Short mmCIF file of C-alpha atoms in Angstrom, two decimals:
data_model
loop_
_atom_site.label_atom_id
_atom_site.label_comp_id
_atom_site.label_asym_id
_atom_site.label_seq_id
_atom_site.Cartn_x
_atom_site.Cartn_y
_atom_site.Cartn_z
CA MET A 1 0.00 0.00 0.00
CA ALA A 2 2.91 2.36 0.67
CA GLN A 3 4.05 2.16 -2.96
CA ASN A 4 0.54 2.99 -4.11
CA ASN A 5 0.40 6.04 -1.82
CA ILE A 6 3.77 7.26 -3.07
CA GLN A 7 2.59 7.06 -6.65
CA LYS A 8 -0.64 8.90 -5.88
CA ILE A 9 1.41 11.67 -4.25
CA PHE A 10 3.71 11.69 -7.25
CA VAL A 11 0.92 12.47 -9.71
CA SER A 12 -0.86 14.92 -7.42
CA ILE A 13 -0.77 18.50 -8.70
CA PHE A 14 0.10 19.73 -5.21
CA VAL A 15 3.51 18.06 -4.98
CA ALA A 16 4.36 17.15 -8.56
CA GLU A 17 7.19 19.67 -8.80
CA LEU A 18 8.78 18.67 -5.48
CA LEU A 19 9.77 15.14 -6.51
CA HIS A 20 12.27 14.17 -9.19
CA ARG A 21 12.39 10.35 -9.22
CA VAL A 22 10.14 7.53 -8.11
CA VAL A 23 10.76 3.90 -7.15
CA LEU A 24 7.78 1.53 -7.07
CA LEU A 25 8.37 -1.89 -5.52
CA SER A 26 5.68 -4.57 -5.46
CA GLY A 27 2.78 -2.25 -6.12
CA SER A 28 1.32 0.60 -8.13
CA GLY A 29 -1.76 2.74 -8.36
CA LEU A 30 -3.21 0.39 -10.99
CA SER A 31 -3.49 -2.59 -8.64
CA PRO A 32 -7.06 -3.54 -7.65
CA TRP A 33 -6.15 -2.99 -3.98
CA ALA A 34 -4.70 0.47 -4.67
CA LEU A 35 -7.79 2.67 -4.75
CA GLN A 36 -10.85 2.70 -2.52
CA LYS A 37 -13.77 2.71 -4.95
CA ASP A 38 -16.45 3.10 -2.26
CA PRO A 39 -15.12 5.73 0.17
CA LEU A 40 -18.59 6.58 1.49
CA ALA A 41 -18.98 3.02 2.79
CA VAL A 42 -15.69 3.41 4.67
CA LYS A 43 -16.81 6.78 6.02
CA ARG A 44 -20.06 5.22 7.23
CA ARG A 45 -18.26 2.43 9.09
CA VAL A 46 -15.81 4.87 10.69
CA ALA A 47 -18.65 7.17 11.76
CA GLU A 48 -20.62 4.30 13.27
CA GLN A 49 -17.68 2.99 15.28
CA THR A 50 -16.36 6.35 16.50
CA GLY A 51 -19.63 8.19 17.11
CA CYS A 52 -18.77 10.93 14.60
CA HIS A 53 -22.17 11.10 12.96
CA GLY A 54 -23.48 13.51 10.37
CA ASP A 55 -24.55 13.71 6.76
CA LEU A 56 -22.64 11.00 4.93
CA VAL A 57 -22.01 13.11 1.83
CA GLU A 58 -21.95 16.71 3.02
CA ASP A 59 -20.41 16.66 6.51
CA ASP A 60 -16.69 16.52 7.20
CA ILE A 61 -16.09 14.18 10.14
CA ALA A 62 -12.35 14.92 10.32
CA PRO A 63 -12.67 17.50 13.17
CA CYS A 64 -14.61 14.96 15.23
CA LEU A 65 -12.04 12.23 14.53
CA ARG A 66 -9.21 14.51 15.69
CA SER A 67 -10.88 14.77 19.08
CA LYS A 68 -10.94 10.99 19.57
CA PRO A 69 -8.20 9.12 21.46
CA LEU A 70 -5.80 7.08 19.37
CA ARG A 71 -7.09 3.78 20.75
CA ASP A 72 -10.58 4.53 19.39
CA LEU A 73 -9.21 5.23 15.92
CA LEU A 74 -7.07 2.09 15.93
CA ALA A 75 -10.08 0.03 17.02
CA VAL A 76 -12.04 0.83 13.85
CA HIS A 77 -12.62 -2.38 11.88
CA LEU A 78 -13.71 -2.32 8.24
CA ASP A 79 -13.67 -5.98 7.09
CA PRO A 80 -13.33 -5.23 3.34
CA PRO A 81 -13.93 -7.89 0.66
CA ARG A 82 -10.99 -10.19 0.12
CA PHE A 83 -8.24 -8.81 -2.17
CA LEU A 84 -9.68 -5.28 -1.89
CA PRO A 85 -8.51 -2.42 0.35
CA GLY A 86 -10.01 -1.02 3.51
CA PHE A 87 -8.32 2.28 4.22
CA ALA A 88 -6.85 3.49 0.94
CA PRO A 89 -6.58 6.63 -1.21
CA PHE A 90 -9.67 7.58 -3.19
CA ALA A 91 -10.46 10.01 -6.00
CA ASP A 92 -11.62 13.08 -4.06
CA GLY A 93 -11.48 15.52 -6.98
CA ALA A 94 -8.84 17.64 -5.25
CA VAL A 95 -5.63 15.74 -4.52
CA LEU A 96 -6.64 12.98 -6.92
CA SER A 97 -8.77 13.64 -9.98
CA SER A 98 -12.33 12.34 -9.83
CA THR A 99 -11.79 10.72 -13.24
CA LEU A 100 -9.03 8.52 -11.86
CA SER A 101 -11.31 5.73 -10.66
CA THR A 102 -13.05 5.45 -14.03
CA SER A 103 -9.78 5.49 -15.95
CA MET A 104 -8.48 2.50 -13.97
CA GLN A 105 -11.38 0.13 -14.53
CA ASP A 106 -9.88 -1.30 -17.73
CA THR A 107 -6.31 -2.49 -17.24
CA GLY A 108 -5.58 -3.89 -20.68
CA LEU A 109 -2.53 -2.97 -22.74
CA VAL A 110 -3.47 -1.61 -26.13
CA GLY A 111 -0.63 -0.92 -28.55
CA HIS A 112 0.97 2.46 -27.96
CA GLU A 113 -2.18 4.01 -26.48
CA ARG A 114 -1.27 7.34 -24.90
CA HIS A 115 -4.64 8.27 -23.46
CA GLY A 116 -6.06 4.92 -22.43
CA PRO A 117 -7.06 3.50 -19.05
CA GLY A 118 -4.55 4.13 -16.29
CA PHE A 119 -2.58 6.65 -18.34
CA MET A 120 -3.19 9.39 -15.77
CA LEU A 121 -1.05 7.58 -13.20
CA SER A 122 1.92 7.45 -15.58
CA GLU A 123 1.79 11.09 -16.59
CA PHE A 124 5.21 12.10 -15.26
CA PRO A 125 7.55 11.44 -18.24
CA ASP A 126 9.98 14.16 -17.17
CA ARG A 127 10.94 12.11 -14.10
CA ASP A 128 12.64 8.72 -13.94
CA LEU A 129 10.75 5.62 -12.84
CA LEU A 130 12.25 2.43 -11.42
CA PHE A 131 9.71 -0.32 -10.83
CA GLY A 132 10.57 -3.63 -9.25
CA LEU A 133 9.04 -6.99 -8.38
CA THR A 134 9.82 -9.97 -6.21
CA THR A 135 9.18 -13.45 -7.56
CA THR A 136 6.18 -14.12 -5.31
CA GLU A 137 3.93 -11.14 -4.63
CA SER A 138 0.95 -13.00 -3.17
CA TYR A 139 2.48 -14.72 -0.16
CA LEU A 140 0.22 -12.86 2.29
CA ASP A 141 -2.93 -13.84 0.38
CA LEU A 142 -2.85 -17.40 1.70
CA SER A 143 -2.96 -18.81 5.20
CA ALA A 144 0.06 -20.38 6.88
CA GLN A 145 -1.55 -23.80 6.55
CA ASP A 146 -2.17 -23.35 2.83
CA LEU A 147 1.42 -22.25 2.29
CA GLU A 148 2.81 -25.16 4.28
CA PHE A 149 0.73 -28.03 2.93
CA GLY A 150 -0.90 -26.71 -0.23
CA PHE A 151 -4.53 -27.39 -1.14
CA ASN A 152 -6.69 -29.15 -3.71
CA GLU A 153 -8.22 -27.81 -6.91
CA THR A 154 -11.61 -27.23 -5.29
CA ARG A 155 -10.13 -24.75 -2.83
CA ARG A 156 -8.10 -23.15 -5.63
CA ASP A 157 -11.30 -22.59 -7.61
CA ARG A 158 -12.95 -20.92 -4.61
CA ILE A 159 -9.98 -18.59 -4.15
CA LEU A 160 -9.88 -17.67 -7.84
CA ARG A 161 -13.63 -17.10 -8.04
CA THR A 162 -13.42 -14.76 -5.05
CA TYR A 163 -10.52 -12.89 -6.62
CA VAL A 164 -12.28 -12.52 -9.98
CA ARG A 165 -15.60 -11.49 -8.42
CA ASN A 166 -14.00 -8.77 -6.28
CA SER A 167 -11.50 -7.47 -8.86
CA TYR A 168 -13.42 -7.35 -12.14
CA TYR A 169 -16.75 -6.04 -13.37
CA PHE A 170 -17.63 -7.99 -16.52
CA HIS A 171 -17.12 -11.43 -18.11
CA LEU A 172 -16.38 -13.02 -14.75
CA ASN A 173 -16.90 -16.62 -15.86
CA GLU A 174 -14.69 -16.14 -18.91
CA ILE A 175 -11.92 -14.58 -16.83
CA PHE A 176 -12.09 -17.38 -14.27
CA SER A 177 -11.95 -20.08 -16.96
CA THR A 178 -9.02 -18.38 -18.69
CA LEU A 179 -7.01 -18.06 -15.48
CA LYS A 180 -7.69 -21.66 -14.54
CA ASN A 181 -6.63 -22.88 -17.98
CA GLU A 182 -3.53 -20.72 -18.41
CA TYR A 183 -2.13 -21.37 -14.94
CA THR A 184 -2.61 -25.13 -14.91
CA ASP A 185 0.44 -27.23 -15.74
CA TRP A 186 -1.15 -29.64 -18.21
CA GLU A 187 2.07 -31.65 -18.46
CA LYS A 188 1.37 -32.96 -14.97
CA PRO A 189 -1.65 -35.28 -15.14
CA VAL A 190 -1.97 -35.31 -11.35
CA GLN A 191 -2.05 -31.95 -9.60
CA ASN A 192 -0.66 -32.41 -6.11
CA PRO A 193 -1.52 -29.84 -3.41
CA LEU A 194 1.84 -28.06 -3.61
CA ASN A 195 1.59 -27.62 -7.39
CA VAL A 196 -1.92 -26.22 -7.00
CA ARG A 197 -0.67 -23.83 -4.34
CA ASP A 198 2.20 -22.65 -6.55
CA SER A 199 -0.04 -21.98 -9.55
CA THR A 200 -2.54 -20.11 -7.36
CA LEU A 201 0.21 -17.89 -6.00
CA GLU A 202 1.28 -17.13 -9.56
CA VAL A 203 -2.26 -16.14 -10.58
CA LEU A 204 -2.68 -13.81 -7.62
CA SER A 205 0.80 -12.30 -7.98
CA ASP A 206 0.33 -11.60 -11.68
CA GLY A 207 -3.22 -10.34 -11.27
CA HIS A 208 -3.04 -7.86 -8.43
CA THR A 209 0.60 -6.73 -8.58
CA VAL A 210 2.77 -7.82 -11.52
CA SER A 211 0.49 -7.03 -14.47
CA PRO A 212 -0.65 -3.60 -13.21
CA LEU A 213 2.92 -2.60 -12.35
CA ILE A 214 4.27 -3.66 -15.75
CA LYS A 215 1.45 -1.77 -17.42
CA LEU A 216 2.43 1.36 -15.53
CA GLY A 217 6.03 0.96 -16.71
CA TYR A 218 4.78 0.48 -20.26
CA LEU A 219 2.67 3.63 -20.14
CA HIS A 220 5.47 5.68 -18.58
CA ALA A 221 7.89 4.57 -21.31
CA ALA A 222 5.28 5.10 -24.05
CA ASN A 223 4.92 8.66 -22.82
CA GLY A 224 8.65 9.25 -23.30
CA GLY A 225 9.83 8.71 -19.73
CA ARG A 226 13.05 6.97 -18.72
CA THR A 227 11.87 3.68 -17.26
CA TYR A 228 13.85 0.99 -15.43
CA PHE A 229 12.82 -2.49 -14.33
CA MET A 230 14.17 -4.66 -11.51
CA HIS A 231 13.37 -8.25 -10.54
CA PHE A 232 14.45 -9.14 -6.99
CA ARG A 233 14.94 -12.89 -6.53
CA HIS A 234 16.92 -13.10 -3.31
CA GLN A 235 15.63 -15.72 -0.87
CA SER A 236 16.60 -15.04 2.72
CA GLY A 237 17.92 -17.89 4.83
CA GLU A 238 15.79 -16.58 7.72
CA ARG A 239 12.50 -16.43 5.85
CA ASP A 240 9.34 -17.45 7.65
CA PHE A 241 7.65 -19.16 4.70
CA PRO A 242 8.05 -22.87 3.91
CA GLN A 243 11.12 -24.23 2.16
CA ALA A 244 8.80 -25.98 -0.30
CA LEU A 245 7.97 -22.69 -2.01
CA ASN A 246 10.05 -22.82 -5.16
CA PHE A 247 9.55 -19.36 -6.62
CA SER A 248 12.63 -17.62 -5.27
CA GLN A 249 15.70 -19.46 -6.45
CA GLY A 250 19.06 -18.35 -5.16
CA PRO A 251 20.48 -15.02 -4.04
CA LYS A 252 20.14 -13.25 -7.36
CA THR A 253 18.99 -9.80 -8.32
CA SER A 254 18.45 -9.12 -11.99
CA VAL A 255 18.24 -5.52 -13.16
CA ASN A 256 17.33 -4.44 -16.66
CA SER A 257 18.52 -0.85 -17.11
CA ASP A 258 16.83 1.48 -19.56
CA TYR A 259 13.94 -0.93 -19.86
CA ASN A 260 11.54 0.49 -22.40
CA PRO A 261 8.40 -1.61 -22.97
CA ALA A 262 7.32 0.72 -25.75
CA ASP A 263 10.14 -0.24 -28.08
CA GLY A 264 11.00 -3.68 -26.71
CA GLN A 265 14.43 -2.74 -25.36
#
């Protein structure tokens, strides 16, 4: 979430001239968890749990919240849908343009489109961008038991259906079927629980972090910006996830300087 906030600040008209370079690691403003699309629902829950009532649309509850002790603010619980944010930036029309939410609903890459969905978040070509990824970006999406022992295809389907339902608007069945087909290793006739776990982690990583971040790099480069890409593959010897996870292989860091998705360099 921190990377998303940094990017939102970077494209805000209030601070755009104060920053000269940006580094985005494991996240961007195009991720489905990056922007709160229903801020009034969050405001309602906060008001109910803190006693700061008023008109949901017209009244500013910030002065009331400032009068509350810290423990009351930390006790607010939102329980957002899985894979979606609770507290997160939203398009308020001031710091962030009100058209931002609409422009992010379609995350497809279309040729050298310079005014397509998500383009607003890449509109800083005069400043350098370094974006980076780790090999597994979805480790926190699964429980410790799932990571340790894996799970069967039925549970995988439930996880993917939840992800698709909460992250997309249209063609949900087609998206689910495509993900299931493309991320199944058909060379293995029997899918053991660890293989199913690995493929599910790949789907979630690519869907909510990798693909949106690469798209942002593409748009930044297409707009004439200097764009750099980094893939961090180091696997710590003191990690707290199971040894069976085979995504991170060896203490390697690969960096592709002057990466320009627009011209294939």
